Tab-separated table of C-alpha atoms and ligand atoms in Angstrom:
chain	number	residue	atom	x	y	z
A	11	MET	CA	-14.631	23.309	14.798
A	12	PRO	CA	-13.088	19.878	15.231
A	13	ALA	CA	-9.351	19.485	14.646
A	14	ALA	CA	-8.614	18.438	11.064
A	15	LEU	CA	-6.432	15.533	12.226
A	16	VAL	CA	-7.192	13.310	15.195
A	17	ILE	CA	-4.902	10.564	16.453
A	18	ASP	CA	-6.624	7.611	18.126
A	19	ALA	CA	-5.888	7.320	21.867
A	20	GLU	CA	-4.216	3.885	21.699
A	21	VAL	CA	-2.040	5.000	18.769
A	22	GLU	CA	-1.131	8.234	20.549
A	23	ASP	CA	-0.154	6.323	23.721
A	24	ALA	CA	2.051	3.963	21.727
A	25	LEU	CA	3.738	6.838	19.883
A	26	ARG	CA	4.333	8.783	23.077
A	27	SER	CA	6.029	5.818	24.758
A	28	GLY	CA	8.073	5.011	21.641
A	29	GLY	CA	6.150	1.790	21.037
A	30	PRO	CA	5.711	0.148	17.632
A	31	VAL	CA	2.896	1.441	15.405
A	32	VAL	CA	2.061	0.467	11.802
A	33	ALA	CA	0.046	2.746	9.518
A	34	LEU	CA	-2.465	1.088	7.165
A	35	GLU	CA	-4.148	2.569	4.099
A	36	SER	CA	-7.896	2.637	3.517
A	37	THR	CA	-8.241	2.812	-0.300
A	38	ILE	CA	-7.526	-0.891	-0.389
A	39	ILE	CA	-10.577	-1.353	1.889
A	40	SER	CA	-12.987	0.892	-0.010
A	41	HIS	CA	-11.764	0.495	-3.604
A	42	GLY	CA	-9.314	-2.416	-3.741
A	43	LEU	CA	-11.325	-5.217	-2.155
A	44	PRO	CA	-14.868	-6.334	-3.008
A	45	ARG	CA	-17.743	-5.832	-0.565
A	46	PRO	CA	-18.819	-7.373	1.743
A	47	ASP	CA	-15.498	-9.223	2.290
A	48	ASN	CA	-13.608	-5.938	2.613
A	49	LEU	CA	-14.632	-5.187	6.208
A	50	ARG	CA	-13.670	-8.631	7.460
A	51	ILE	CA	-10.332	-8.386	5.637
A	52	ALA	CA	-9.690	-4.879	7.030
A	53	ARG	CA	-10.129	-6.296	10.525
A	54	GLU	CA	-7.818	-9.232	9.684
A	55	ILE	CA	-5.124	-6.787	8.501
A	56	GLU	CA	-5.312	-4.934	11.827
A	57	ARG	CA	-5.168	-8.289	13.621
A	58	ALA	CA	-2.014	-9.247	11.658
A	59	VAL	CA	-0.341	-6.042	12.849
A	60	ARG	CA	-1.242	-6.863	16.456
A	61	ASP	CA	-0.008	-10.445	16.032
A	62	GLY	CA	3.290	-8.995	14.814
A	63	GLY	CA	3.587	-6.952	18.009
A	64	ALA	CA	2.494	-3.440	16.958
A	65	VAL	CA	-0.516	-1.143	17.209
A	66	PRO	CA	-2.418	-0.733	13.899
A	67	ALA	CA	-3.310	2.769	12.706
A	68	THR	CA	-5.638	2.602	9.727
A	69	ILE	CA	-5.903	6.101	8.248
A	70	ALA	CA	-8.965	7.645	6.567
A	71	VAL	CA	-10.967	10.861	6.390
A	72	VAL	CA	-14.239	10.342	8.262
A	73	ASP	CA	-16.877	13.080	8.103
A	74	GLY	CA	-14.304	15.773	7.399
A	75	VAL	CA	-11.722	14.668	9.956
A	76	VAL	CA	-8.463	12.859	9.186
A	77	ARG	CA	-8.336	9.959	11.620
A	78	VAL	CA	-5.065	8.178	12.359
A	79	GLY	CA	-6.282	4.931	13.896
A	80	LEU	CA	-9.908	3.928	13.352
A	81	ASP	CA	-12.212	2.318	15.887
A	82	ASP	CA	-14.366	-0.529	14.583
A	83	ALA	CA	-17.332	1.751	13.814
A	84	ALA	CA	-15.153	4.032	11.660
A	85	LEU	CA	-13.573	1.036	9.927
A	86	ALA	CA	-17.066	-0.295	9.126
A	87	PHE	CA	-18.145	3.139	7.918
A	88	VAL	CA	-15.263	3.383	5.418
A	89	ALA	CA	-15.805	-0.232	4.282
A	90	THR	CA	-19.560	-0.065	3.728
A	91	ARG	CA	-20.564	3.527	2.978
A	92	PRO	CA	-21.429	4.201	-0.680
A	93	GLY	CA	-19.501	6.976	-2.417
A	94	VAL	CA	-16.339	7.056	-0.297
A	95	VAL	CA	-13.827	9.184	-2.221
A	96	LYS	CA	-10.453	7.738	-3.202
A	97	ALA	CA	-8.248	10.418	-1.695
A	98	SER	CA	-4.660	11.049	-2.711
A	99	VAL	CA	-2.534	13.801	-1.122
A	100	ARG	CA	-3.997	16.535	-3.309
A	101	ASP	CA	-7.566	15.591	-2.352
A	102	LEU	CA	-7.114	15.642	1.428
A	103	ALA	CA	-7.724	19.318	2.146
A	104	ALA	CA	-10.784	19.427	-0.114
A	105	VAL	CA	-12.302	16.290	1.435
A	106	VAL	CA	-11.754	17.695	4.927
A	107	ALA	CA	-13.084	21.142	3.996
A	108	SER	CA	-16.262	19.644	2.499
A	109	GLY	CA	-16.863	17.433	5.539
A	110	GLY	CA	-16.620	14.363	3.325
A	111	THR	CA	-15.394	10.805	3.799
A	112	GLY	CA	-12.308	9.656	1.940
A	113	ALA	CA	-10.186	6.538	1.778
A	114	THR	CA	-6.486	7.324	1.650
A	115	THR	CA	-4.160	5.960	-1.051
A	116	VAL	CA	-0.575	4.907	-0.398
A	117	ALA	CA	0.492	8.500	-1.105
A	118	ALA	CA	-2.043	10.107	1.242
A	119	THR	CA	-1.526	7.486	3.959
A	120	ALA	CA	2.257	7.889	3.810
A	121	ALA	CA	2.011	11.678	4.054
A	122	LEU	CA	-0.407	11.537	7.002
A	123	ALA	CA	1.481	8.778	8.811
A	124	ALA	CA	4.725	10.751	8.597
A	125	ARG	CA	2.863	13.825	9.853
A	126	ALA	CA	1.623	11.799	12.841
A	127	GLY	CA	5.120	10.458	13.531
A	128	ILE	CA	4.524	6.864	12.352
A	129	PRO	CA	7.590	5.622	10.427
A	130	VAL	CA	6.309	2.245	9.136
A	131	PHE	CA	3.383	1.563	6.811
A	132	ALA	CA	1.989	-1.643	5.275
A	133	THR	CA	-0.015	-1.998	2.076
A	134	GLY	CA	-0.602	-4.475	-0.758
A	135	GLY	CA	1.062	-3.066	-3.844
A	136	LEU	CA	2.563	0.293	-4.625
A	137	GLY	CA	1.060	2.512	-7.306
A	138	GLY	CA	3.462	3.393	-10.113
A	139	VAL	CA	3.847	4.187	-13.785
A	140	HIS	CA	0.922	2.874	-15.804
A	141	ARG	CA	1.376	1.078	-19.112
A	142	GLY	CA	1.137	3.628	-21.905
A	143	ALA	CA	2.195	6.437	-19.560
A	144	SER	CA	4.407	7.992	-22.218
A	145	ALA	CA	1.132	8.985	-23.919
A	146	THR	CA	-1.208	9.405	-20.922
A	147	TRP	CA	1.267	10.708	-18.271
A	148	ASP	CA	-0.503	8.405	-15.801
A	149	GLU	CA	1.948	7.930	-12.954
A	150	SER	CA	0.725	7.386	-9.395
A	151	ALA	CA	1.372	10.154	-6.873
A	152	ASP	CA	2.559	7.289	-4.649
A	153	LEU	CA	5.986	7.671	-6.291
A	154	THR	CA	6.509	11.425	-5.944
A	155	THR	CA	5.116	11.360	-2.410
A	156	LEU	CA	7.572	8.638	-1.367
A	157	SER	CA	10.416	10.774	-2.705
A	158	ARG	CA	9.702	13.376	-0.043
A	159	THR	CA	8.209	11.471	2.873
A	160	ALA	CA	9.933	9.893	5.885
A	161	ILE	CA	8.251	6.503	5.688
A	162	LEU	CA	9.075	2.854	5.144
A	163	VAL	CA	6.408	1.179	3.002
A	164	VAL	CA	6.106	-2.589	3.204
A	165	CYS	CA	4.499	-3.869	-0.010
A	166	ALA	CA	4.558	-6.810	-2.427
A	167	GLY	CA	6.211	-4.698	-5.114
A	168	ALA	CA	4.276	-2.629	-7.586
A	169	LYS	CA	0.971	-3.837	-8.956
A	170	SER	CA	1.528	-6.058	-11.986
A	171	ILE	CA	-1.010	-4.009	-13.951
A	172	LEU	CA	1.709	-1.314	-14.159
A	173	ASP	CA	4.789	-0.719	-16.291
A	174	VAL	CA	7.140	-2.219	-13.708
A	175	ALA	CA	10.391	-1.305	-15.511
A	176	ALA	CA	9.364	2.351	-15.728
A	177	THR	CA	8.206	2.306	-12.100
A	178	LEU	CA	11.628	1.053	-10.973
A	179	GLU	CA	13.350	3.750	-13.055
A	180	ARG	CA	11.200	6.436	-11.457
A	181	LEU	CA	11.904	5.120	-7.959
A	182	GLU	CA	15.609	5.450	-8.743
A	183	THR	CA	15.234	9.018	-10.025
A	184	LEU	CA	13.154	9.930	-6.974
A	185	ASN	CA	15.785	8.639	-4.497
A	186	VAL	CA	13.477	5.952	-3.101
A	187	ALA	CA	15.486	2.922	-1.948
A	188	VAL	CA	14.007	-0.498	-2.687
A	189	LEU	CA	15.002	-3.336	-0.341
A	190	GLY	CA	14.085	-6.903	-1.224
A	191	TYR	CA	12.951	-8.882	1.795
A	192	ARG	CA	14.726	-12.231	1.563
A	193	THR	CA	14.860	-11.801	-2.209
A	194	ASP	CA	17.078	-10.318	-4.945
A	195	ARG	CA	14.104	-9.881	-7.284
A	196	PHE	CA	11.507	-7.122	-7.344
A	197	PRO	CA	8.198	-8.806	-6.459
A	198	GLY	CA	5.288	-8.584	-8.910
A	199	PHE	CA	2.337	-8.243	-6.512
A	200	TYR	CA	0.270	-11.335	-7.449
A	201	LEU	CA	3.532	-12.992	-8.524
A	202	ALA	CA	6.654	-13.379	-6.386
A	203	ASP	CA	8.986	-12.189	-9.156
A	204	SER	CA	8.221	-9.318	-11.533
A	205	GLY	CA	11.203	-10.291	-13.681
A	206	PHE	CA	13.427	-7.414	-12.503
A	207	PRO	CA	16.441	-7.595	-10.181
A	208	LEU	CA	17.005	-5.565	-7.012
A	209	HIS	CA	20.295	-4.192	-5.711
A	210	TRP	CA	19.618	-4.423	-1.986
A	211	ARG	CA	18.474	-7.370	0.013
A	212	VAL	CA	17.662	-7.629	3.734
A	213	ASP	CA	16.945	-10.834	5.613
A	214	SER	CA	15.467	-9.814	8.963
A	215	PRO	CA	13.445	-7.048	10.633
A	216	ALA	CA	16.594	-6.151	12.617
A	217	GLU	CA	18.471	-5.564	9.366
A	218	VAL	CA	15.714	-3.230	8.159
A	219	ALA	CA	15.914	-1.361	11.470
A	220	THR	CA	19.652	-0.894	10.902
A	221	VAL	CA	18.980	0.668	7.483
A	222	LEU	CA	16.398	3.008	9.052
A	223	ARG	CA	18.896	4.047	11.725
A	224	ALA	CA	21.615	4.737	9.135
A	225	ARG	CA	19.201	6.775	7.075
A	226	ARG	CA	18.368	8.898	10.119
A	227	GLU	CA	22.021	9.362	11.064
A	228	LEU	CA	22.805	10.496	7.533
A	229	GLY	CA	19.986	13.025	7.590
A	230	LEU	CA	18.342	11.231	4.650
A	231	ASP	CA	15.085	10.472	6.444
A	232	GLY	CA	13.158	12.824	4.174
A	233	TYR	CA	13.170	10.060	1.554
A	234	GLY	CA	10.897	7.047	1.583
A	235	ILE	CA	12.072	3.449	1.512
A	236	VAL	CA	10.225	0.519	-0.073
A	237	LEU	CA	10.535	-2.849	1.645
A	238	ALA	CA	9.485	-5.291	-1.066
A	239	ASN	CA	8.089	-8.489	0.429
A	240	PRO	CA	7.245	-11.152	-2.196
A	241	ILE	CA	4.036	-13.142	-1.992
A	242	SER	CA	4.763	-16.706	-0.838
A	243	ALA	CA	5.113	-19.518	-3.376
A	244	GLU	CA	1.908	-21.192	-2.066
A	245	ASP	CA	-0.112	-18.006	-2.398
A	246	GLU	CA	1.039	-16.610	-5.730
A	247	LEU	CA	-1.303	-16.545	-8.703
A	248	ASP	CA	-0.823	-19.028	-11.525
A	249	PRO	CA	1.301	-17.043	-14.064
A	250	ALA	CA	-0.824	-18.160	-17.036
A	251	LEU	CA	-4.052	-17.087	-15.290
A	252	HIS	CA	-2.359	-13.812	-14.352
A	253	GLU	CA	-1.291	-13.136	-17.927
A	254	GLN	CA	-4.763	-13.848	-19.291
A	255	ALA	CA	-6.532	-11.623	-16.730
A	256	LEU	CA	-4.028	-8.837	-17.310
A	257	ARG	CA	-4.443	-8.879	-21.102
A	258	SER	CA	-8.234	-8.967	-21.012
A	259	GLY	CA	-8.358	-6.357	-18.217
A	260	LEU	CA	-6.160	-3.840	-20.023
A	261	ALA	CA	-8.241	-4.282	-23.193
A	262	ALA	CA	-11.498	-3.899	-21.230
A	263	ALA	CA	-10.273	-0.738	-19.465
A	264	ASP	CA	-9.298	0.700	-22.818
A	265	ALA	CA	-12.622	-0.209	-24.449
A	266	ALA	CA	-14.593	1.240	-21.511
A	267	GLY	CA	-12.563	4.472	-21.629
A	268	VAL	CA	-11.480	4.144	-17.992
A	269	THR	CA	-8.873	6.780	-17.101
A	270	GLY	CA	-7.179	8.523	-14.188
A	271	LYS	CA	-7.757	7.305	-10.669
A	272	ASP	CA	-10.449	4.840	-11.785
A	273	VAL	CA	-7.914	2.667	-13.654
A	274	THR	CA	-6.450	0.869	-10.642
A	275	PRO	CA	-9.792	-0.038	-8.948
A	276	PHE	CA	-11.190	-1.144	-12.340
A	277	LEU	CA	-8.300	-3.510	-13.020
A	278	LEU	CA	-8.215	-4.944	-9.486
A	279	ASP	CA	-11.944	-5.663	-9.717
A	280	TRP	CA	-11.464	-7.194	-13.162
A	281	PHE	CA	-8.802	-9.513	-11.782
A	282	HIS	CA	-11.018	-10.600	-8.891
A	283	ARG	CA	-13.849	-11.521	-11.275
A	284	GLU	CA	-11.754	-12.986	-14.116
A	285	THR	CA	-9.775	-15.268	-11.810
A	286	ALA	CA	-12.903	-16.373	-9.912
A	287	GLY	CA	-11.516	-15.085	-6.634
A	288	GLU	CA	-7.968	-16.444	-7.025
A	289	SER	CA	-6.483	-12.939	-7.243
A	290	LEU	CA	-8.496	-11.863	-4.205
A	291	ARG	CA	-7.134	-14.774	-2.219
A	292	ALA	CA	-3.596	-13.834	-3.309
A	293	ASN	CA	-4.211	-10.151	-2.551
A	294	VAL	CA	-5.422	-10.915	0.978
A	295	ALA	CA	-2.514	-13.281	1.645
A	296	LEU	CA	0.094	-10.741	0.566
A	297	VAL	CA	-1.470	-7.858	2.499
A	298	LEU	CA	-1.621	-9.925	5.691
A	299	ALA	CA	2.024	-10.970	5.233
A	300	ASN	CA	3.029	-7.329	4.697
A	301	ALA	CA	1.104	-6.176	7.787
A	302	ARG	CA	2.815	-8.793	9.912
A	303	LEU	CA	6.294	-7.981	8.564
A	304	ALA	CA	5.701	-4.243	9.032
A	305	ALA	CA	4.800	-4.877	12.668
A	306	GLU	CA	8.003	-6.866	13.180
A	307	VAL	CA	10.049	-4.094	11.568
A	308	ALA	CA	8.302	-1.451	13.707
A	309	ALA	CA	8.990	-3.533	16.822
A	310	ALA	CA	12.640	-4.019	15.840
A	311	SER	CA	13.167	-0.294	15.348
A	312	ALA	CA	11.004	0.993	18.232
B	426	PSU	N1	-2.670	-1.949	-3.532
B	426	PSU	C1	-3.664	-2.858	-3.369
B	426	PSU	N2	-4.953	-2.417	-3.537
B	426	PSU	C2	-5.235	-1.097	-3.777
B	426	PSU	C3	-4.170	-0.140	-3.922
B	426	PSU	C4	-2.901	-0.637	-3.788
B	426	PSU	O1	-3.422	-4.042	-3.114
B	426	PSU	O2	-6.400	-0.746	-3.836
B	426	PSU	C5	-4.459	1.334	-4.112
B	426	PSU	C6	-3.484	2.100	-3.219
B	426	PSU	O3	-4.247	2.953	-2.389
B	426	PSU	C7	-2.626	2.906	-4.170
B	426	PSU	C8	-3.601	3.155	-5.255
B	426	PSU	O4	-2.103	4.072	-3.594
B	426	PSU	O5	-4.240	1.884	-5.413
B	426	PSU	C9	-2.907	3.630	-6.514
B	426	PSU	O6	-3.833	4.296	-7.308
B	426	PSU	P1	-3.343	5.224	-8.519
B	426	PSU	O7	-2.732	4.264	-9.489
B	426	PSU	O8	-4.598	5.871	-9.028
B	426	PSU	O9	-2.375	6.209	-7.943
B	427	MN	MN1	-3.153	7.581	-11.953
C-alpha cells in the first residue's frame, strides 16, 4: 500500500531546511482554465513561484495518492486527463480510497498544505457565498476551511460571480483576516476593486511576514489569513464587458439548472467564451502575480 500523502523530494528538502515553499491548487488547472492552454499556464504559475524565490508545490490527488509537489508528468496528467474530479476537503478520503485522480480546490489545497507544513498558498480567486445563497445555501467550503487552517492564501479577492458582501461578512464571522496588498479596497478578481473597503493594508512582503509572526506568537495560527492582491490596472477586465458577461452567465447557469460544485467552473468557462478570451488573459495575469507575491512573502518569512 502506498502512503496516502507523498511530499515531492525538492519540496521536502526545502521544508526541512526552512526554505520558502508556495502551495498551488490544481482545480484551477483542471476546471478553471480551458484546455489545452491550462498545462502551459500551470507551468507558468510554477515558474512565477520560482522567479519569486520559492519552491512551487502544486497539490493534487494522482491515482489515489495525495501529492504535494507534482513533477511535470503529474502536472500534465492532471491538466489533460478526462474526468478529473474537483475535490474539496470532504472528497479527499473518498478519492484516495477509490484510487482516483482529483484536482484540489482552495479548501482542499489549504488543508493539505497546512498538513504538509507549507504556510503560504497562491491561487486566483477565493470561493465564497454564491448569489442567491439565502435560498440555495451555496457557500464554498473555502471559507469554513480557512477558518480552521494555518495558511496564508494569496488571491485577487473573491470571484466576482459571488455575493461579495456576504462573503466578506462570512470571513469576519469565521475569524479570517483579510489584508489588502497595497490597497484599501477588497479586489474583485477580474476587477481591481469589488466596491468594498478593507480594514487592513500591507505594503510589502516583509510586512506580511510580521503579521504571520504576530499571529504565531499570539497562538492564533489556527486561523487562515487572506492576502488580497488586486489585478493590475493594465490587466483588469473592462467593467462594462464584465457586467455583461456576469449577467448573461448567471442567467445561463440558472436556465441550464447548474448547481453545486458545477456552478463555479460553468461561470468561469462562460466568461472565457463571452469575453472572447479577455477574462482568460486577466485570470492568467492575476494568478501569475499572486504566485510571484506568495513566493516573496514565503521568502520574507522563511
Ligand atoms: N479561482 C480561479 N479559478 C478556479 C477556482 C478559483 O481563478 O477554478 C476554483 C478554486 O479551486 C476554488 C473553487 O476553491 O473554484 C471554488 O469552488 P466552489 O465555489 O464550488 O467551492
Ligand atoms: Mn458551492
